[in-house]
PDB file of C-alpha atoms in Angstrom:
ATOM      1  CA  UNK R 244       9.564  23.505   1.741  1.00  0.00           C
ATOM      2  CA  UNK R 245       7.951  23.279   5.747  1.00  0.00           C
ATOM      3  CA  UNK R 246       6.517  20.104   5.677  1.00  0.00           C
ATOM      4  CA  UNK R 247       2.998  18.918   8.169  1.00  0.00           C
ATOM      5  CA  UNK R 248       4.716  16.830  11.094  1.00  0.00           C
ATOM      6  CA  UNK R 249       2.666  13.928  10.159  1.00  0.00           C
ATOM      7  CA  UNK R 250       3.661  11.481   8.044  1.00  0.00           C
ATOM      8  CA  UNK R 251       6.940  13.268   7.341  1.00  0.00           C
ATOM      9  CA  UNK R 252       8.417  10.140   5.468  1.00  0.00           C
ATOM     10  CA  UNK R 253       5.739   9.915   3.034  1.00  0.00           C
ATOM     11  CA  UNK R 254       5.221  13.591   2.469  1.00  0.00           C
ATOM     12  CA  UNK R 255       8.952  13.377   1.220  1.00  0.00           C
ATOM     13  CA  UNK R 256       7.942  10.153  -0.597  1.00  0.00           C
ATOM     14  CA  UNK R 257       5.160  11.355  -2.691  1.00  0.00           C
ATOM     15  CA  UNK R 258       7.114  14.864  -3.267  1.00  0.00           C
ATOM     16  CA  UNK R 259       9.722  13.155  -5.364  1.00  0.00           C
ATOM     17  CA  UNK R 260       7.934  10.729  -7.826  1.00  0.00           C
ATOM     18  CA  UNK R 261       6.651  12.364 -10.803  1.00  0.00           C
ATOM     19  CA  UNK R 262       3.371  10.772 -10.666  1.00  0.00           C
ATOM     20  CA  UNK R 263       2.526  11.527 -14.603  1.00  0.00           C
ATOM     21  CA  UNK R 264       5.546   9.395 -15.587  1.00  0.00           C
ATOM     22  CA  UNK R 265       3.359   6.262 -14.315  1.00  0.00           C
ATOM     23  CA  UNK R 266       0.597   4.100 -16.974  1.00  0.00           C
ATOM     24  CA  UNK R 267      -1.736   4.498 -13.848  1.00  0.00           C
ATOM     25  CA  UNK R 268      -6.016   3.851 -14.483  1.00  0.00           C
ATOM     26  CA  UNK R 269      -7.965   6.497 -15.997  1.00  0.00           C
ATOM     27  CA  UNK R 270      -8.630   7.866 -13.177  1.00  0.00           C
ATOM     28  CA  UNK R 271      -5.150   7.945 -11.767  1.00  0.00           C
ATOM     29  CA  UNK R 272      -2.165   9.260 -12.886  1.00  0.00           C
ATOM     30  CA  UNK R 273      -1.444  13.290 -11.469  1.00  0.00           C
ATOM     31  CA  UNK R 274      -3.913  13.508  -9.177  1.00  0.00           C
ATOM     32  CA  UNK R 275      -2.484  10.814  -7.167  1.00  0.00           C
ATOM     33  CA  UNK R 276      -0.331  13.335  -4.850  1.00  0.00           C
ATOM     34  CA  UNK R 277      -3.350  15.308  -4.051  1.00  0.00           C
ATOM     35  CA  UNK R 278      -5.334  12.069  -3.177  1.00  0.00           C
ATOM     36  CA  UNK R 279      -2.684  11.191  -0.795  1.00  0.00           C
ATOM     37  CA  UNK R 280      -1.807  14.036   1.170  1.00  0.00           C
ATOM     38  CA  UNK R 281      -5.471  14.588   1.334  1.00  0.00           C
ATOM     39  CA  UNK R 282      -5.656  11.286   3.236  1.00  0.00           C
ATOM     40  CA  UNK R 283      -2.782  12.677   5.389  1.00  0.00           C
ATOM     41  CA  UNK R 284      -4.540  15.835   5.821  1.00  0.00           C
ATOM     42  CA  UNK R 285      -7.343  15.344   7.052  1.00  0.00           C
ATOM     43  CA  UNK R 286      -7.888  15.470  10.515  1.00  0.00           C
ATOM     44  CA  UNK R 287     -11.743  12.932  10.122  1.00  0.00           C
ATOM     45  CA  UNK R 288     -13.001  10.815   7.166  1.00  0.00           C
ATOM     46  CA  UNK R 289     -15.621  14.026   6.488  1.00  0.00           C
ATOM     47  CA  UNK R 290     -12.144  15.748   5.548  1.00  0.00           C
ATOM     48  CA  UNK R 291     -11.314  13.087   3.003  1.00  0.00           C
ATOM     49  CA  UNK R 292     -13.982  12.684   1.419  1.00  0.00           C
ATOM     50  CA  UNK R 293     -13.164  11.973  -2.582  1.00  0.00           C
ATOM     51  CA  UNK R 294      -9.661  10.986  -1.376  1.00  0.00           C
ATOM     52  CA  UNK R 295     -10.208   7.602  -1.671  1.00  0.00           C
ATOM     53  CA  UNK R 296      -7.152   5.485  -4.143  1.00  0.00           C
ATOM     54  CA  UNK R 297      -9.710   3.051  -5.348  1.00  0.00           C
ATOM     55  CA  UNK R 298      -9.176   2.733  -8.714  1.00  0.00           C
ATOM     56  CA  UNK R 299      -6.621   5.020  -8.709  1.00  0.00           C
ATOM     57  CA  UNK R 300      -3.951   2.184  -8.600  1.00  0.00           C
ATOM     58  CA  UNK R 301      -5.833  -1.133  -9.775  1.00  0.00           C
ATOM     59  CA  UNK R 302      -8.932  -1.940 -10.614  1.00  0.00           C
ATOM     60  CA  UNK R 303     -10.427  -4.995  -9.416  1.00  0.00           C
ATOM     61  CA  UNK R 304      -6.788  -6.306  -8.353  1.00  0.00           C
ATOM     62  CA  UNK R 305      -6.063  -5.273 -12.174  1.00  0.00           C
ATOM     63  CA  UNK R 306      -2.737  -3.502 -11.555  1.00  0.00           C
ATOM     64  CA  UNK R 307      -0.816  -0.506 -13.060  1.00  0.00           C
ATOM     65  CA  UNK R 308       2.723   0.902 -13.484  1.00  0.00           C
ATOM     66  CA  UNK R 309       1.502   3.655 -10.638  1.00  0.00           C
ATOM     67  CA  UNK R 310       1.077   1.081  -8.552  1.00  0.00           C
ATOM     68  CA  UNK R 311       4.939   0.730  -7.856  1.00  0.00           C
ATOM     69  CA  UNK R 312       5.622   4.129  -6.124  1.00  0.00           C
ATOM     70  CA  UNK R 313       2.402   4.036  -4.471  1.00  0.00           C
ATOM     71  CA  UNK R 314       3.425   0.510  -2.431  1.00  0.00           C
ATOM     72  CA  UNK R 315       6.444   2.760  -0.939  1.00  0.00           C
ATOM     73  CA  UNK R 316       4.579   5.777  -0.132  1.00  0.00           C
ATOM     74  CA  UNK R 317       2.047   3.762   1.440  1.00  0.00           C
ATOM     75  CA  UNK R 318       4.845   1.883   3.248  1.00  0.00           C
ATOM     76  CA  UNK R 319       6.541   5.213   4.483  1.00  0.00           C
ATOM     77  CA  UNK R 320       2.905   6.275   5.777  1.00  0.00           C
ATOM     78  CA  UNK R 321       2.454   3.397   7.433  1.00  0.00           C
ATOM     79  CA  UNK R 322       5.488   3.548   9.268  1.00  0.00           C
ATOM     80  CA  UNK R 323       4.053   7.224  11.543  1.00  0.00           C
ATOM     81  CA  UNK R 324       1.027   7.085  13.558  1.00  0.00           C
ATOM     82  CA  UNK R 325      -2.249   6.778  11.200  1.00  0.00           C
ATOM     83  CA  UNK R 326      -5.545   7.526  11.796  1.00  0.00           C
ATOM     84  CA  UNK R 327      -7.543   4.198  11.722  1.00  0.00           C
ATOM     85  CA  UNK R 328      -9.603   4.991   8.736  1.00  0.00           C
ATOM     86  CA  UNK R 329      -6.497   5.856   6.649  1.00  0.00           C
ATOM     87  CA  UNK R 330      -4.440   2.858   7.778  1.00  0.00           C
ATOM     88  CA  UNK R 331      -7.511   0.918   6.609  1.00  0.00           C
ATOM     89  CA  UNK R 332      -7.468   2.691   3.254  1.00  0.00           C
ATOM     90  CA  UNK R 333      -3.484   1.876   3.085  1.00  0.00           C
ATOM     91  CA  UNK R 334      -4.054  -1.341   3.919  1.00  0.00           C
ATOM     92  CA  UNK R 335      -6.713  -2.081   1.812  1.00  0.00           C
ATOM     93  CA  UNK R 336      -5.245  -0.921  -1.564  1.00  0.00           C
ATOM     94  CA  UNK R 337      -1.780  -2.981  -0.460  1.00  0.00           C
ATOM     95  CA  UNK R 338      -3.628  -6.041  -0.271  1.00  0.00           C
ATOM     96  CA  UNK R 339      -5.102  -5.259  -3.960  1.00  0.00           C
ATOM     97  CA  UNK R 340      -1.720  -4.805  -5.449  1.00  0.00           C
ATOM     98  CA  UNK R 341      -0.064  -7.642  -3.986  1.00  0.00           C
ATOM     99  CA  UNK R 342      -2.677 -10.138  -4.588  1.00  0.00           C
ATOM    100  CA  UNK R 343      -3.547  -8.606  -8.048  1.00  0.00           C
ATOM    101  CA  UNK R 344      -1.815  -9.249 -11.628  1.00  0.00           C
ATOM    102  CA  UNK R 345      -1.027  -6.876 -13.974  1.00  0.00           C
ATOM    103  CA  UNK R 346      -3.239  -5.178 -16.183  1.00  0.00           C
ATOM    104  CA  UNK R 347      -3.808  -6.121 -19.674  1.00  0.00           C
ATOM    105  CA  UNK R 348      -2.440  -2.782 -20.249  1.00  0.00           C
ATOM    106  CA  UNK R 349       0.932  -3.802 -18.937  1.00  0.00           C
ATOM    107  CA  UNK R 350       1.284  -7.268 -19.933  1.00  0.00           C
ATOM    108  CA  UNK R 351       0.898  -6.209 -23.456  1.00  0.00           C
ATOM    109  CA  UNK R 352       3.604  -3.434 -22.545  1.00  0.00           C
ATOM    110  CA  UNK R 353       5.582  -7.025 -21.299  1.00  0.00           C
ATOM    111  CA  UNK R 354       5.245  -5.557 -17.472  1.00  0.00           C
ATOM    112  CA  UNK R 355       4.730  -9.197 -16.681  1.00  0.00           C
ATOM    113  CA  UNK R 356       6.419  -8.946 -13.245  1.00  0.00           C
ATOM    114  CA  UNK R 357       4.930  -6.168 -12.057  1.00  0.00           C
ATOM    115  CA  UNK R 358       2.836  -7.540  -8.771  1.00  0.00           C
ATOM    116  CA  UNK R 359       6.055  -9.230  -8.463  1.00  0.00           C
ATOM    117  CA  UNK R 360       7.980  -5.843  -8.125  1.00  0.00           C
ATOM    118  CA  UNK R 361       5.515  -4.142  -5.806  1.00  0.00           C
ATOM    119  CA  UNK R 362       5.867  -7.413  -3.642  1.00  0.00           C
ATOM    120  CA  UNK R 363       9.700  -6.649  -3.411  1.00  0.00           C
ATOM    121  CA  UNK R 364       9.200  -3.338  -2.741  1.00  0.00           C
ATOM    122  CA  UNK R 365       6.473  -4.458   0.247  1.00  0.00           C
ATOM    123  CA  UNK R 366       9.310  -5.987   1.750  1.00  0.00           C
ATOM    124  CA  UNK R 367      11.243  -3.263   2.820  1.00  0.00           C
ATOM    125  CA  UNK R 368       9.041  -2.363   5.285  1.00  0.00           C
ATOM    126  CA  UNK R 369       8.570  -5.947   6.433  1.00  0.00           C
ATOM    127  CA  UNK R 370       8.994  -4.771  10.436  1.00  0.00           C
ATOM    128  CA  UNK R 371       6.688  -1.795   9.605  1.00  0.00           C
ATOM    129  CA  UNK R 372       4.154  -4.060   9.171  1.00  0.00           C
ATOM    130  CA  UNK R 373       5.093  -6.390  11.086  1.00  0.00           C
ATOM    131  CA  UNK R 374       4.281  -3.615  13.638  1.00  0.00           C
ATOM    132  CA  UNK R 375       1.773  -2.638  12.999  1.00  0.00           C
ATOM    133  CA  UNK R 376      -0.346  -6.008  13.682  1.00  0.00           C
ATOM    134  CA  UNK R 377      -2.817  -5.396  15.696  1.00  0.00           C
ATOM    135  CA  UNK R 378      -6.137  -7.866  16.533  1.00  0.00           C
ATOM    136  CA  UNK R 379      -8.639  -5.204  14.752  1.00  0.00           C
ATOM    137  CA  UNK R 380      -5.725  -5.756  11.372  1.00  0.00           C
ATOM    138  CA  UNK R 381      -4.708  -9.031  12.139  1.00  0.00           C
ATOM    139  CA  UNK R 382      -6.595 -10.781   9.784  1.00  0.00           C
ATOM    140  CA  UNK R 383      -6.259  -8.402   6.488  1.00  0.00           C
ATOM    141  CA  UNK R 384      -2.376  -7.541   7.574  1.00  0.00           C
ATOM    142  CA  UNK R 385      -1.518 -11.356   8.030  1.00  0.00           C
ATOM    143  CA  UNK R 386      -2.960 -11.490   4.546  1.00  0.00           C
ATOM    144  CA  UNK R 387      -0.351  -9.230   3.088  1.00  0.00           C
ATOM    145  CA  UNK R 388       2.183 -10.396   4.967  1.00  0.00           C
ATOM    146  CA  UNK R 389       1.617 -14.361   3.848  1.00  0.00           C
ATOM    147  CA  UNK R 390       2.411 -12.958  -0.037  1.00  0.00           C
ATOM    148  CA  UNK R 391       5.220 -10.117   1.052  1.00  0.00           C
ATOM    149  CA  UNK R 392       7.221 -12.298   3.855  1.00  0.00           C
ATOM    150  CA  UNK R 393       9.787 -15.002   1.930  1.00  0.00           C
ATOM    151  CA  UNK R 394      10.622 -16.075   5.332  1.00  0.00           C
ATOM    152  CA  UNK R 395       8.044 -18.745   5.911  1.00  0.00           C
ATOM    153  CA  UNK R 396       9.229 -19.577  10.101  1.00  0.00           C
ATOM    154  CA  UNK R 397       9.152 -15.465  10.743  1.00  0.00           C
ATOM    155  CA  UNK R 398       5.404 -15.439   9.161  1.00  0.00           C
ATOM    156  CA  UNK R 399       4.240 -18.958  11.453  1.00  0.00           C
ATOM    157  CA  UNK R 400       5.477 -17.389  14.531  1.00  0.00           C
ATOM    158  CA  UNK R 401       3.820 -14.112  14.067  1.00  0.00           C
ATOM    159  CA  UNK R 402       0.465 -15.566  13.001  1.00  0.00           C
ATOM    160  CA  UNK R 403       0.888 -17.944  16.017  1.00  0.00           C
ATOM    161  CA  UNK R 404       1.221 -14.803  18.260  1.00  0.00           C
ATOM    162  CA  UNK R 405      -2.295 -13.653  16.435  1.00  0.00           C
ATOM    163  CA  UNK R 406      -4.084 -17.127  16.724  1.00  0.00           C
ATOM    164  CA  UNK R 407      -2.625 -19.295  19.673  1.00  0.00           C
ATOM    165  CA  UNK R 408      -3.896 -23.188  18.172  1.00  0.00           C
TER     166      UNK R 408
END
């Protein structure tokens, strides 16, 4: 397999899940691999168009099974150079599933944790995010970061580096 030298990591990453295994929206499910390296792809937003994930993972912060590989591709994106308009999509949809609850759908499957498991999995790329803060991100990233970071002094001192009091 040659793999595109962007996003290397996350070409890898969305290779190996078996995206039909996931309970993902109607919309969702198979076609999630295409959607992504479409965003990867693409060179403009023109190039992407009907690549968006909304609604492919939750819907209206409604979350799915799918969700849970998704976090770590996104995470594995987000760790190579990005085009701003992809990050944005990235970073968008991660702030969905980690301040979203689990769909009907998977509570009554008992998937009552499931936010809580994509949370975990956000934290493994904790300094990839960490980053990747930036003042055009700052607000939406320090959002995400709030939920994902359990360590409450690393969050104050990198929010004070973002807004001086």
């Amino acid at each position: 397999m040659t793999l595109s030298v962007k996003a290397v990591a996350a070409r890898l990453e969305i290779g190996r899940i078996d995206w039909s295994a996931y309970r993902a929206p109607a919309s969702g499910g198979p076609g999630l691999r295409d959607l992504f390296l479409g965003l990867l792809d693409a060179n403009d937003e023109s190039e992407a168009v009907g690549c968006s994930l909304e609604y492919r993972l939750e819907v209206q912060s409604m979350v799915y099974e799918v969700a849970l590989p998704a976090v770590g591709v996104i995470l594995a994106a987000y760790a190579e150079d990005l085009p701003l308009w992809v990050e944005m999509e990235f970073l968008n949809v991660l702030h969905n599933i980690i301040t979203g609850e689990p769909h009907r759908s998977e509570l009554e499957l008992g998937n009552f944790d499931l936010v809580d498991r994509c949370i975990e999995r956000a934290r493994d790329g904790i300094w990839v995010m960490y980053s990747r803060l930036s003042k055009w991100n700052s607000d939406f990233l320090l959002d995400v970061l709030e939920v994902v970071d359990s360590d409450r002094e690393r969050f104050a001192v990198f929010k004070a580096g973002f807004y001086p009091e």
